[in-house]
Coordinates of C-alpha atoms in Angstrom, one line a residue:
Chain A
M1 CA -18.1 -18.9 -7.1
T2 CA -20.0 -21.4 -9.8
G3 CA -21.4 -23.3 -7.0
Q4 CA -23.3 -20.6 -6.5
Q5 CA -27.2 -21.5 -7.6
I6 CA -29.1 -18.4 -9.0
H7 CA -32.7 -18.5 -8.6
Q8 CA -34.7 -16.0 -10.1
E9 CA -38.0 -15.7 -12.5
T10 CA -37.0 -13.0 -15.1
G11 CA -34.3 -11.1 -16.3
L12 CA -30.4 -12.7 -16.8
H13 CA -28.5 -13.8 -14.5
A14 CA -24.7 -15.3 -15.4
D15 CA -21.7 -16.4 -13.3
V16 CA -19.8 -17.8 -16.5
T17 CA -15.5 -18.6 -17.2
V18 CA -14.1 -19.0 -20.3
E19 CA -10.6 -20.9 -19.1
G20 CA -8.2 -18.8 -19.4
R21 CA -9.8 -15.7 -20.6
L22 CA -12.8 -14.6 -18.7
H23 CA -14.3 -14.5 -16.0
A24 CA -18.1 -12.6 -15.4
T25 CA -20.7 -12.6 -13.1
L26 CA -23.8 -10.1 -14.3
H27 CA -27.9 -9.0 -13.7
A28 CA -30.4 -7.2 -16.1
E29 CA -34.0 -6.7 -16.1
P30 CA -36.0 -7.7 -18.6
G31 CA -36.3 -4.3 -21.0
R32 CA -32.6 -3.5 -19.9
V33 CA -30.0 -1.6 -21.8
V34 CA -26.4 -3.1 -20.6
A35 CA -23.4 -1.1 -22.5
V36 CA -20.1 -3.7 -22.3
I37 CA -17.8 -2.3 -22.9
G38 CA -13.2 -2.6 -22.5
P39 CA -10.2 -2.8 -23.9
N40 CA -9.2 -4.5 -27.1
G41 CA -9.0 -8.1 -25.8
A42 CA -10.7 -7.5 -22.6
G43 CA -13.1 -10.0 -23.3
K44 CA -16.6 -8.2 -24.1
S45 CA -17.1 -10.5 -27.6
T46 CA -15.8 -13.6 -25.7
L47 CA -18.6 -12.6 -22.9
L48 CA -21.2 -12.5 -25.8
G49 CA -20.1 -15.7 -27.2
A50 CA -20.2 -17.8 -23.5
L51 CA -24.0 -16.5 -23.4
A52 CA -24.6 -16.9 -26.7
G53 CA -23.0 -20.8 -26.3
T54 CA -20.7 -20.4 -30.0
V55 CA -17.6 -20.0 -26.9
R56 CA -17.8 -23.5 -24.6
A57 CA -18.1 -22.5 -21.5
T58 CA -18.8 -23.4 -17.6
G59 CA -20.4 -21.3 -14.9
R60 CA -24.4 -20.4 -15.2
V61 CA -26.2 -18.6 -17.7
E62 CA -29.9 -18.4 -16.8
V63 CA -32.4 -16.4 -19.7
A64 CA -36.0 -15.2 -17.9
G65 CA -36.0 -18.3 -16.3
R66 CA -34.1 -21.1 -18.2
D67 CA -31.8 -22.7 -17.5
W68 CA -29.4 -21.4 -21.0
S69 CA -26.7 -23.3 -19.2
D70 CA -26.1 -26.4 -21.1
L71 CA -29.2 -25.9 -24.5
P72 CA -27.3 -26.1 -27.5
V73 CA -26.6 -22.6 -29.3
R74 CA -30.3 -23.0 -31.9
E75 CA -32.6 -23.7 -28.2
R76 CA -31.8 -20.1 -26.4
R77 CA -33.9 -17.4 -27.6
L78 CA -31.6 -14.9 -28.3
G79 CA -31.1 -12.8 -30.9
V80 CA -27.7 -11.7 -32.7
V81 CA -26.2 -8.9 -34.5
F82 CA -22.5 -10.0 -35.4
Q83 CA -20.0 -7.1 -36.0
D84 CA -19.1 -8.0 -39.4
R85 CA -23.6 -8.6 -39.9
S86 CA -22.9 -12.1 -41.0
L87 CA -26.3 -11.9 -43.2
L88 CA -26.2 -15.2 -45.4
P89 CA -24.5 -14.2 -48.7
H90 CA -27.5 -17.2 -50.5
L91 CA -30.4 -15.1 -48.6
R92 CA -32.5 -12.3 -50.4
A93 CA -32.7 -9.7 -46.7
R94 CA -36.3 -10.8 -46.2
D95 CA -35.5 -13.8 -46.6
D96 CA -32.3 -14.0 -44.1
V97 CA -35.3 -12.7 -42.0
A98 CA -37.7 -15.1 -42.6
F99 CA -34.6 -17.6 -41.5
G100 CA -34.9 -18.2 -37.7
L101 CA -38.9 -17.8 -37.2
R102 CA -38.5 -21.3 -39.7
A103 CA -36.1 -23.0 -38.0
R104 CA -38.5 -22.2 -34.9
G105 CA -42.0 -23.8 -37.4
V106 CA -43.0 -19.9 -38.7
P107 CA -45.3 -21.8 -41.4
R108 CA -43.6 -19.6 -44.8
R109 CA -46.0 -17.0 -45.2
E110 CA -46.4 -16.2 -42.0
A111 CA -42.4 -15.5 -41.5
D112 CA -42.4 -13.8 -44.6
R113 CA -45.1 -11.2 -43.8
R114 CA -43.3 -10.3 -40.6
A115 CA -39.5 -10.5 -42.0
L116 CA -40.6 -8.4 -44.5
G117 CA -43.5 -6.3 -41.7
W118 CA -39.2 -6.2 -39.3
L119 CA -37.5 -5.1 -42.2
E120 CA -39.8 -2.0 -43.5
R121 CA -40.6 -1.2 -39.4
L122 CA -35.9 -0.7 -39.7
G123 CA -36.9 1.4 -42.5
V124 CA -35.9 -1.1 -45.5
G125 CA -38.7 -2.7 -46.8
D126 CA -37.6 -1.7 -50.2
L127 CA -34.5 -3.0 -49.7
A128 CA -36.4 -7.2 -49.1
D129 CA -35.5 -8.8 -52.7
R130 CA -31.6 -7.9 -51.7
R131 CA -28.8 -9.7 -51.6
P132 CA -25.8 -9.6 -49.1
A133 CA -23.1 -7.9 -52.0
Q134 CA -26.5 -5.8 -53.3
L135 CA -26.9 -3.7 -50.0
S136 CA -24.6 -0.9 -48.3
G137 CA -23.1 -1.4 -45.1
G138 CA -25.4 0.7 -43.2
Q139 CA -28.3 -1.5 -44.7
A140 CA -27.0 -4.8 -43.9
Q141 CA -26.5 -3.7 -40.7
R142 CA -30.2 -2.6 -40.7
V143 CA -31.3 -6.2 -41.4
A144 CA -29.0 -7.4 -39.2
I145 CA -30.6 -6.1 -36.8
A146 CA -34.2 -7.3 -38.2
R147 CA -33.4 -10.1 -38.2
A148 CA -31.6 -10.3 -35.0
L149 CA -35.2 -8.7 -33.4
A150 CA -37.8 -10.9 -35.6
G151 CA -37.0 -13.9 -33.3
E152 CA -38.6 -11.6 -30.3
P153 CA -35.5 -13.2 -28.6
D154 CA -35.0 -13.4 -24.6
L155 CA -31.6 -11.8 -25.1
L156 CA -30.4 -9.2 -27.4
L157 CA -26.3 -9.9 -28.5
L158 CA -25.3 -6.5 -30.4
D159 CA -21.0 -6.7 -31.6
E160 CA -20.6 -4.0 -32.0
P161 CA -23.2 -2.4 -34.0
F162 CA -21.8 0.8 -35.7
A163 CA -18.5 -1.0 -36.7
G164 CA -17.2 -0.5 -39.9
L165 CA -19.5 2.0 -41.1
D166 CA -19.3 6.1 -42.2
V167 CA -19.9 8.4 -39.3
G168 CA -23.0 9.8 -40.5
V169 CA -24.8 6.7 -41.3
A170 CA -23.8 5.6 -37.5
T171 CA -25.3 8.1 -36.0
G172 CA -28.5 8.1 -37.9
L173 CA -29.2 4.4 -36.6
R174 CA -27.6 5.1 -33.6
I175 CA -31.0 7.4 -33.1
E176 CA -33.1 4.6 -34.9
L177 CA -31.7 1.9 -33.2
A178 CA -32.4 3.6 -29.2
R179 CA -36.3 3.5 -30.4
H180 CA -36.4 0.4 -30.8
L181 CA -34.0 -1.3 -27.9
A182 CA -37.1 1.6 -26.1
A183 CA -39.5 -0.8 -27.7
Y184 CA -37.6 -3.9 -27.0
A185 CA -39.4 -6.1 -24.3
G186 CA -35.6 -8.5 -23.4
I187 CA -32.3 -8.2 -22.6
A188 CA -29.6 -6.9 -25.7
L189 CA -26.4 -6.9 -24.7
L190 CA -24.7 -3.6 -26.3
V191 CA -20.5 -4.3 -27.3
T192 CA -19.0 -1.0 -27.8
H193 CA -16.0 0.9 -27.9
D194 CA -18.2 4.0 -28.3
A195 CA -18.4 6.2 -25.0
L196 CA -21.3 7.6 -27.0
D197 CA -23.3 4.5 -27.4
A198 CA -23.2 3.5 -23.9
L199 CA -24.7 6.9 -23.0
T200 CA -27.2 7.4 -25.5
L201 CA -28.4 3.6 -25.8
A202 CA -27.4 1.7 -22.4
D203 CA -29.0 2.1 -19.0
E204 CA -27.1 0.1 -17.6
V205 CA -22.9 -0.2 -18.0
L206 CA -20.6 -2.8 -17.4
V207 CA -16.9 -1.9 -17.9
L208 CA -14.2 -5.4 -19.0
D209 CA -11.2 -5.7 -18.6
E210 CA -8.7 -8.8 -18.8
G211 CA -11.7 -10.3 -18.9
R212 CA -12.6 -9.7 -15.1
V213 CA -16.1 -7.1 -14.6
V214 CA -14.1 -4.3 -13.6
Q215 CA -17.8 -1.8 -13.1
T216 CA -21.0 -1.9 -13.4
G217 CA -23.4 0.8 -12.9
T218 CA -26.1 3.8 -14.9
P219 CA -23.7 4.9 -17.8
R220 CA -23.4 8.0 -15.5
E221 CA -21.6 6.8 -12.5
V222 CA -19.5 5.2 -14.9
A223 CA -18.7 7.8 -16.6
A224 CA -17.8 10.4 -13.6
R225 CA -16.4 7.9 -11.6
P226 CA -14.4 5.3 -13.2
R227 CA -12.9 2.8 -11.9
S228 CA -10.2 2.1 -15.2
E229 CA -8.4 4.1 -17.2
H230 CA -9.3 2.6 -20.6
V231 CA -12.6 4.2 -18.9
A232 CA -11.4 7.4 -17.9
R233 CA -9.8 7.3 -21.1
L234 CA -12.6 7.0 -22.9
V235 CA -14.5 9.4 -21.0
G236 CA -12.0 11.7 -21.8
L237 CA -10.5 12.4 -18.6
N238 CA -6.3 11.3 -17.2
V239 CA -6.0 8.6 -14.4
V240 CA -3.2 7.6 -12.5
R241 CA -3.2 4.4 -11.2
E242 CA -1.6 4.1 -7.0
G243 CA -1.9 1.4 -5.6
D244 CA -5.4 0.2 -5.5
E245 CA -6.2 3.8 -6.2
L246 CA -7.1 5.5 -9.1
R247 CA -7.9 9.3 -9.4
S248 CA -8.7 10.9 -12.0
F249 CA -9.1 14.6 -13.4
A250 CA -9.7 16.8 -16.1
P251 CA -7.8 17.8 -18.7
S252 CA -8.8 20.9 -18.6
A253 CA -7.4 21.3 -14.8
V254 CA -4.0 20.1 -15.2
A255 CA -2.0 23.0 -15.6
V256 CA 1.1 23.6 -17.8
S257 CA 4.7 25.1 -16.8
P258 CA 7.7 24.8 -18.6
R259 CA 10.3 22.8 -16.5
A260 CA 14.9 23.7 -16.8
R261 CA 16.6 20.5 -16.8
S262 CA 17.5 21.1 -13.8
G263 CA 14.1 20.9 -12.6
H264 CA 14.6 23.2 -9.4
D265 CA 11.1 24.9 -10.4
A266 CA 8.3 22.2 -9.8
P267 CA 5.4 23.8 -9.0
A268 CA 4.7 24.5 -5.4
T269 CA 2.4 21.4 -4.8
S270 CA 2.5 18.2 -3.3
A271 CA 5.1 15.6 -5.4
R272 CA 1.2 13.5 -5.7
H273 CA -0.2 16.5 -7.7
R274 CA 2.5 17.1 -10.4
W275 CA 4.4 15.2 -12.9
A276 CA 7.6 16.0 -14.8
G277 CA 6.9 15.5 -18.6
R278 CA 8.0 16.1 -22.2
V279 CA 5.0 17.4 -24.5
A280 CA 4.3 14.1 -27.0
A281 CA 2.2 15.6 -29.4
V282 CA -0.1 19.2 -29.5
A283 CA -4.1 19.2 -31.4
P284 CA -6.4 21.9 -31.4
H285 CA -9.3 20.6 -29.8
G286 CA -12.7 22.6 -29.3
D287 CA -11.3 26.4 -28.5
A288 CA -8.3 24.4 -26.7
V289 CA -5.0 22.8 -27.8
R290 CA -4.2 19.5 -25.9
L291 CA -1.6 18.6 -25.1
L292 CA -0.5 14.8 -24.8
V293 CA 2.1 15.2 -22.4
S294 CA 5.0 11.3 -21.6
T295 CA 5.9 11.6 -18.3
E296 CA 8.7 10.9 -16.5
D297 CA 6.9 7.8 -14.5
G298 CA 5.0 6.7 -16.0
P299 CA 1.5 7.8 -17.4
E300 CA 0.7 9.8 -20.2
L301 CA -2.1 13.0 -18.9
I302 CA -3.9 15.2 -20.9
A303 CA -4.0 18.8 -20.9
D304 CA -5.7 21.8 -22.4
V305 CA -4.3 25.1 -22.4
T306 CA -6.3 28.0 -24.6
P307 CA -3.5 28.6 -27.3
A308 CA -2.6 31.8 -26.5
S309 CA -1.1 30.3 -23.6
A310 CA 0.7 27.1 -26.0
V311 CA 2.5 30.3 -27.9
E312 CA 3.5 31.8 -24.8
L313 CA 5.1 29.0 -23.7
G314 CA 6.6 27.8 -26.6
L315 CA 4.4 23.6 -25.9
E316 CA 5.3 21.8 -29.1
P317 CA 6.8 18.0 -28.6
G318 CA 9.5 17.6 -27.0
A319 CA 9.4 20.6 -25.1
E320 CA 9.8 19.7 -20.9
V321 CA 7.1 20.8 -18.9
W322 CA 6.6 20.2 -15.4
L323 CA 2.7 19.2 -14.9
S324 CA 0.3 20.7 -12.0
V325 CA -3.5 19.9 -10.4
K326 CA -5.1 20.8 -8.3
A327 CA -6.4 18.2 -5.1
T328 CA -10.1 19.6 -5.3
A329 CA -9.8 18.6 -8.8
V330 CA -9.0 15.0 -8.4
Q331 CA -11.1 12.3 -7.2
T332 CA -9.9 9.5 -5.7
D333 CA -11.6 5.9 -6.4
S334 CA -11.0 2.3 -4.7
M335 CA -10.0 0.4 -8.0
R336 CA -11.2 -2.5 -5.0
P337 CA -15.0 -3.1 -6.5
Chain B
M1 CA -12.4 -6.7 -45.1
T2 CA -9.6 -6.1 -46.0
L3 CA -9.2 -3.4 -49.3
T4 CA -7.2 -4.6 -52.4
A5 CA -6.8 -2.9 -55.0
P6 CA -7.8 -4.3 -58.4
A7 CA -4.7 -6.8 -60.1
P8 CA -4.0 -5.6 -63.1
R9 CA -5.5 -8.4 -66.2
T10 CA -2.9 -11.0 -67.1
G11 CA -0.2 -9.5 -69.4
E12 CA -0.9 -6.3 -69.2
A13 CA 1.9 -6.2 -66.2
A14 CA 4.1 -8.5 -68.8
H15 CA 4.3 -5.2 -70.9
H16 CA 6.7 -3.1 -68.0
L17 CA 9.1 -6.7 -66.5
G18 CA 10.2 -7.4 -70.1
R19 CA 10.3 -10.4 -72.2
P20 CA 9.9 -13.8 -70.6
P21 CA 12.3 -15.7 -70.0
L22 CA 13.5 -18.7 -72.2
V23 CA 14.5 -20.4 -69.8
L24 CA 10.7 -20.9 -68.6
L25 CA 9.0 -20.5 -71.7
A26 CA 11.2 -23.1 -73.8
P27 CA 9.5 -26.1 -71.1
A28 CA 6.3 -24.8 -71.1
V29 CA 6.5 -24.9 -74.9
L30 CA 7.5 -28.3 -75.0
A31 CA 4.3 -28.9 -72.6
A32 CA 1.8 -27.5 -74.5
V33 CA 3.4 -29.1 -77.2
L34 CA 2.8 -32.4 -74.8
L35 CA -1.0 -32.6 -74.4
V36 CA -1.8 -30.7 -77.6
L37 CA -0.5 -33.0 -80.4
P38 CA -2.3 -35.7 -80.0
L39 CA -5.0 -34.8 -79.6
V40 CA -4.7 -32.8 -82.6
T41 CA -2.3 -36.0 -84.6
L42 CA -5.9 -38.2 -83.1
V43 CA -8.1 -35.7 -84.8
L44 CA -5.8 -35.6 -88.2
D45 CA -5.8 -39.1 -88.1
T46 CA -9.4 -40.2 -87.9
P47 CA -10.8 -41.6 -90.5
W48 CA -13.6 -39.4 -90.1
G49 CA -15.3 -40.7 -93.6
T50 CA -17.1 -43.3 -91.5
F51 CA -17.4 -41.7 -87.9
L52 CA -21.3 -41.7 -88.2
T53 CA -21.4 -44.9 -89.7
E54 CA -19.7 -46.2 -87.2
L55 CA -21.1 -44.4 -84.4
R56 CA -23.9 -46.3 -86.0
S57 CA -22.9 -49.5 -85.4
E58 CA -24.3 -51.9 -82.2
P59 CA -21.4 -52.0 -80.4
V60 CA -20.5 -48.5 -80.1
R61 CA -23.9 -47.6 -79.3
R62 CA -24.4 -50.7 -76.5
A63 CA -20.3 -49.3 -75.2
L64 CA -21.6 -45.6 -75.2
A65 CA -25.2 -46.2 -73.5
L66 CA -23.6 -48.3 -70.8
S67 CA -20.7 -45.4 -69.9
A68 CA -23.1 -42.6 -69.6
L69 CA -25.2 -45.2 -67.6
T70 CA -22.3 -46.0 -64.8
S71 CA -21.4 -42.5 -65.2
L72 CA -24.3 -40.9 -64.3
L73 CA -25.0 -43.4 -61.2
T74 CA -21.3 -43.0 -60.3
V75 CA -21.4 -39.6 -60.4
L76 CA -25.7 -39.8 -58.4
V77 CA -23.8 -42.2 -55.9
C78 CA -20.8 -39.9 -55.4
V79 CA -23.2 -37.1 -54.0
V80 CA -24.7 -39.2 -52.2
L81 CA -22.3 -40.5 -50.5
G82 CA -19.9 -38.7 -50.9
T83 CA -21.6 -35.2 -49.6
P84 CA -22.3 -36.3 -46.3
L85 CA -18.5 -37.6 -45.8
A86 CA -17.0 -34.4 -47.2
W87 CA -19.2 -33.1 -44.6
L88 CA -18.1 -34.9 -41.8
L89 CA -14.9 -34.3 -42.4
A90 CA -15.4 -30.5 -43.0
R91 CA -17.9 -29.9 -40.1
V92 CA -17.1 -32.6 -37.2
E93 CA -14.1 -33.3 -34.6
F94 CA -12.8 -36.4 -34.6
R95 CA -10.2 -38.8 -33.6
G96 CA -8.9 -40.1 -36.7
R97 CA -10.1 -37.6 -39.0
G98 CA -6.9 -37.2 -40.5
L99 CA -6.2 -40.5 -41.5
L100 CA -10.2 -41.3 -42.4
R101 CA -9.2 -37.9 -44.9
A102 CA -5.6 -39.4 -45.8
A103 CA -7.4 -43.3 -46.5
V104 CA -10.6 -41.1 -48.7
A105 CA -7.0 -39.5 -51.4
V106 CA -5.1 -43.3 -52.0
P107 CA -6.8 -43.9 -55.1
L108 CA -6.6 -41.0 -56.3
V109 CA -3.0 -42.5 -56.8
L110 CA -3.7 -45.9 -56.8
P111 CA -3.5 -47.7 -59.9
P112 CA -6.7 -48.3 -61.6
V113 CA -5.7 -52.5 -62.1
V114 CA -4.7 -52.0 -58.2
A115 CA -7.9 -50.4 -57.4
G116 CA -9.7 -53.2 -58.6
V117 CA -7.5 -55.8 -57.5
A118 CA -8.2 -54.7 -53.5
L119 CA -12.9 -54.3 -55.6
V120 CA -11.9 -58.3 -56.0
T121 CA -9.8 -59.0 -52.2
A122 CA -13.9 -57.2 -51.3
L123 CA -16.8 -58.1 -53.8
G124 CA -15.2 -60.7 -55.9
R125 CA -17.2 -64.4 -55.1
N126 CA -14.7 -65.3 -52.5
G127 CA -13.9 -62.2 -50.8
L128 CA -14.4 -61.0 -47.5
V129 CA -19.1 -59.5 -48.1
G130 CA -18.4 -60.1 -51.2
S131 CA -18.4 -64.3 -49.8
L132 CA -21.1 -63.5 -47.7
L133 CA -23.5 -61.4 -50.1
R134 CA -23.3 -64.7 -51.4
E135 CA -24.0 -66.6 -49.3
T136 CA -27.3 -65.2 -48.0
T137 CA -29.0 -63.2 -51.0
G138 CA -27.7 -65.3 -53.8
L139 CA -26.0 -62.2 -56.0
T140 CA -22.2 -61.7 -56.4
V141 CA -21.2 -58.2 -57.7
P142 CA -18.0 -59.0 -60.4
F143 CA -18.6 -58.3 -63.6
T144 CA -22.2 -57.1 -63.6
T145 CA -23.0 -53.5 -64.0
T146 CA -23.2 -52.8 -60.7
A147 CA -19.4 -54.0 -60.6
V148 CA -18.7 -50.9 -63.0
V149 CA -20.0 -48.5 -60.7
V150 CA -18.4 -49.8 -57.6
A151 CA -15.6 -49.7 -59.6
H152 CA -16.2 -46.4 -60.7
V153 CA -17.4 -44.4 -56.8
F154 CA -14.3 -46.3 -56.0
V155 CA -11.8 -44.2 -58.3
S156 CA -13.8 -41.4 -58.8
M157 CA -15.7 -40.4 -54.8
P158 CA -12.1 -38.7 -54.0
F159 CA -12.5 -36.8 -56.9
Y160 CA -15.1 -35.7 -55.7
V161 CA -15.3 -35.4 -50.9
L162 CA -11.8 -33.6 -51.3
S163 CA -13.5 -31.3 -53.6
V164 CA -15.9 -30.2 -51.7
E165 CA -14.8 -30.7 -48.5
G166 CA -12.8 -27.7 -49.8
A167 CA -15.4 -25.7 -51.3
L168 CA -16.8 -26.8 -47.9
R169 CA -14.0 -25.9 -45.7
T170 CA -13.7 -22.4 -48.2
A171 CA -17.5 -21.4 -47.0
G172 CA -16.5 -21.6 -43.6
E173 CA -18.6 -22.3 -40.4
R174 CA -19.4 -18.4 -40.2
Y175 CA -22.9 -18.7 -41.6
D176 CA -23.0 -22.1 -39.6
V177 CA -22.8 -21.1 -36.1
V178 CA -25.2 -17.6 -37.8
A179 CA -27.7 -20.2 -38.6
A180 CA -27.7 -21.8 -35.0
T181 CA -28.4 -18.5 -33.1
L182 CA -31.3 -18.2 -35.6
G183 CA -32.7 -21.4 -33.9
A184 CA -31.6 -24.0 -36.9
T185 CA -30.8 -27.3 -36.2
R186 CA -27.8 -28.7 -38.4
W187 CA -29.8 -30.5 -41.2
T188 CA -31.8 -27.5 -41.8
T189 CA -28.8 -25.1 -41.7
F190 CA -26.6 -27.8 -43.7
R191 CA -29.7 -27.8 -46.4
R192 CA -30.2 -24.4 -46.0
V193 CA -27.3 -22.6 -44.8
T194 CA -24.1 -25.3 -46.4
L195 CA -25.4 -26.7 -49.2
P196 CA -26.1 -23.1 -51.1
L197 CA -23.0 -21.6 -50.0
A198 CA -20.9 -25.5 -51.7
L199 CA -23.2 -25.8 -55.0
P200 CA -20.2 -24.6 -57.1
G201 CA -17.8 -27.1 -55.4
L202 CA -20.2 -29.9 -55.2
V203 CA -20.8 -29.3 -59.6
A204 CA -16.7 -29.4 -59.6
G205 CA -16.4 -31.9 -57.8
A206 CA -19.5 -34.1 -59.6
V207 CA -17.9 -32.9 -63.1
L208 CA -14.2 -34.3 -62.2
A209 CA -15.6 -37.5 -60.5
W210 CA -18.0 -38.3 -64.0
A211 CA -14.7 -37.5 -65.7
R212 CA -13.0 -40.0 -64.4
S213 CA -15.9 -42.1 -64.5
L214 CA -15.9 -42.1 -67.8
G215 CA -12.6 -42.6 -69.1
E216 CA -11.7 -45.6 -66.1
F217 CA -10.4 -48.3 -67.6
G218 CA -7.9 -50.8 -65.4
A219 CA -10.4 -51.1 -62.6
T220 CA -13.4 -51.4 -63.9
I221 CA -11.6 -54.7 -66.9
T222 CA -9.3 -55.8 -63.5
F223 CA -13.5 -56.3 -61.0
A224 CA -16.4 -55.8 -64.0
G225 CA -14.5 -57.6 -66.8
N226 CA -15.6 -56.8 -70.8
F227 CA -18.7 -58.1 -72.0
P228 CA -21.1 -56.2 -74.2
G229 CA -24.3 -55.0 -73.4
T230 CA -23.5 -55.6 -69.1
T231 CA -19.6 -54.2 -68.3
Q232 CA -18.3 -52.8 -71.8
T233 CA -17.6 -49.6 -71.5
M234 CA -16.2 -46.5 -74.3
P235 CA -12.5 -47.7 -73.3
S236 CA -12.9 -51.3 -72.3
L237 CA -14.3 -51.6 -76.3
I238 CA -11.7 -49.4 -77.2
Y239 CA -8.8 -51.7 -76.3
T240 CA -11.0 -54.7 -77.3
T241 CA -11.5 -52.8 -80.6
L242 CA -7.3 -51.2 -81.1
Q243 CA -6.3 -55.5 -81.3
A244 CA -8.3 -55.8 -84.4
D245 CA -8.6 -52.4 -85.6
P246 CA -6.6 -49.7 -85.4
A247 CA -8.4 -47.8 -87.0
A248 CA -11.8 -48.4 -86.2
A249 CA -10.4 -48.0 -81.5
R250 CA -8.9 -44.4 -83.4
T251 CA -13.1 -43.0 -84.6
L252 CA -13.9 -45.0 -80.9
S253 CA -11.9 -42.8 -78.8
M254 CA -12.5 -39.6 -81.1
I255 CA -15.9 -40.6 -80.3
L256 CA -14.8 -40.3 -76.8
L257 CA -13.2 -37.4 -77.7
V258 CA -16.5 -35.2 -78.7
V259 CA -18.5 -36.7 -76.0
S260 CA -16.6 -35.8 -73.3
V261 CA -14.8 -32.2 -74.7
G262 CA -18.4 -31.4 -75.8
V263 CA -20.2 -31.8 -71.9
L264 CA -17.5 -30.0 -70.0
A265 CA -17.9 -27.1 -73.1
G266 CA -21.4 -27.3 -72.2
L267 CA -21.2 -27.0 -68.0
R268 CA -17.9 -25.0 -68.1
H269 CA -19.7 -21.5 -69.1
R270 CA -22.8 -21.6 -65.6
W271 CA -20.0 -23.8 -63.4
L272 CA -16.7 -23.6 -63.9
R273 CA -15.2 -20.6 -64.1
P274 CA -11.8 -22.0 -62.6
L275 CA -11.7 -24.9 -64.8

């Protein structure tokens, strides 16, 4: 695969391998925002590192017509928003944002002017003289985003930009980031754990699992037809794997009935669509009651029932139940890309 | 980042945890007495009446000036050469790095007189480098002020390098990576990120090196000799005076004590919180 020639003019074209951790091929056009999602340890941060050059990788990376494969980190025109912000502790916000410009040869005054401009655009112009220790998490993240964008990079890498922020702060920042990403001409890669980020910010979604790309598509496509258990869970669907087939269905489509010890009272559906299990947890979910059921032959499934039937059927943790789902409510996908 | 409960002030917990046991208290008191008593007796035994006269005497002024000059030059050489060495040890992977680090630490445990003998074999008139230097330029190092500085650098540099290397490792490589993604060269990163973040370690290392240099005696007298005006530093003068006039030696020792404690106290407030 690594010998494959890549000859495009614009956008991001990468085919990278990090021994034992990641093998991924991806393409993105300029102006696009790609959300990278996947379970912990799937290789999301490794992928960003491989593109940035901070993680040793083989293969090819081409950005905006330039071959980055053998370029040292500092010669890649990129902006990185690190998960922990990583603002330089000894610098004032304005100097931190100007740092990259100065390093790339912009004269001091001009760099300072542009840095202030970016801080103002991110709504933290009044904090320009503060050091990281004097900034809140949300403020620091705004400075970090300003710093990443100030260099007008061809590739913008955001590693869980809302991690560790209060929900309110994250929501405000998400809306603003969407605006900045819409105005940004380069390619943005956004690692996230949050389905909402992927749906609101991204044009495309790339799903990683065990170091491989298991699915790409628009957020809508990926949410509607998830091809991995992680994504199905992320968008709140049940997912059952059978060989190469992945069957998914909504928790509201699951019917629940009490089960006798003998097990002879199985619902009259095909064995593929019913599961014997035990209620593991019960929690309110909107107007419904959400049950987490551990089934006897494997997957954990979620089922939404009305509060009335939860009481009537005695659905408490430990209750033995049958779960079933109508065949028409199940969506079947192949896991083979 | 993890949140930790604020640590209780030292001593606060002791109140709840009971009396300190005698088995720890007794040796602790003994250790403190051992460290403090000689300094107290030195202060008591110093003939204070002649202190100022002694301080103004020609040999003392010359030795003090030489000690000040050589110790400052030593610190300068340590900073200029030692900082890059510390950076190399902390940041660059190469074969033999562990070995080099061990070699750098050897002068820490070497008896100073052995350091002096070793310096003679390298830079003495007939030493490996010394003879070459003499043949090509006619210059000789031993028994010059230069030799004093060389000897001091040899014994002081390890303190500096290990202190700075520790500071560089603590600051971590993380911000170097950040600087690289912002387009900075390694040199820019070193100047604008690595060095400022490691500055407290640099200052602490410089103070340690300076203190070691100020008190250096064994390697200096072996390699550079004891000539008033060129190689006679304060410790060498004290050693010489001790044989003729022990009372005067006490005064000189007191002078050295006052100078070093004074400098330490001056720096402590701003830089040396942990010391």
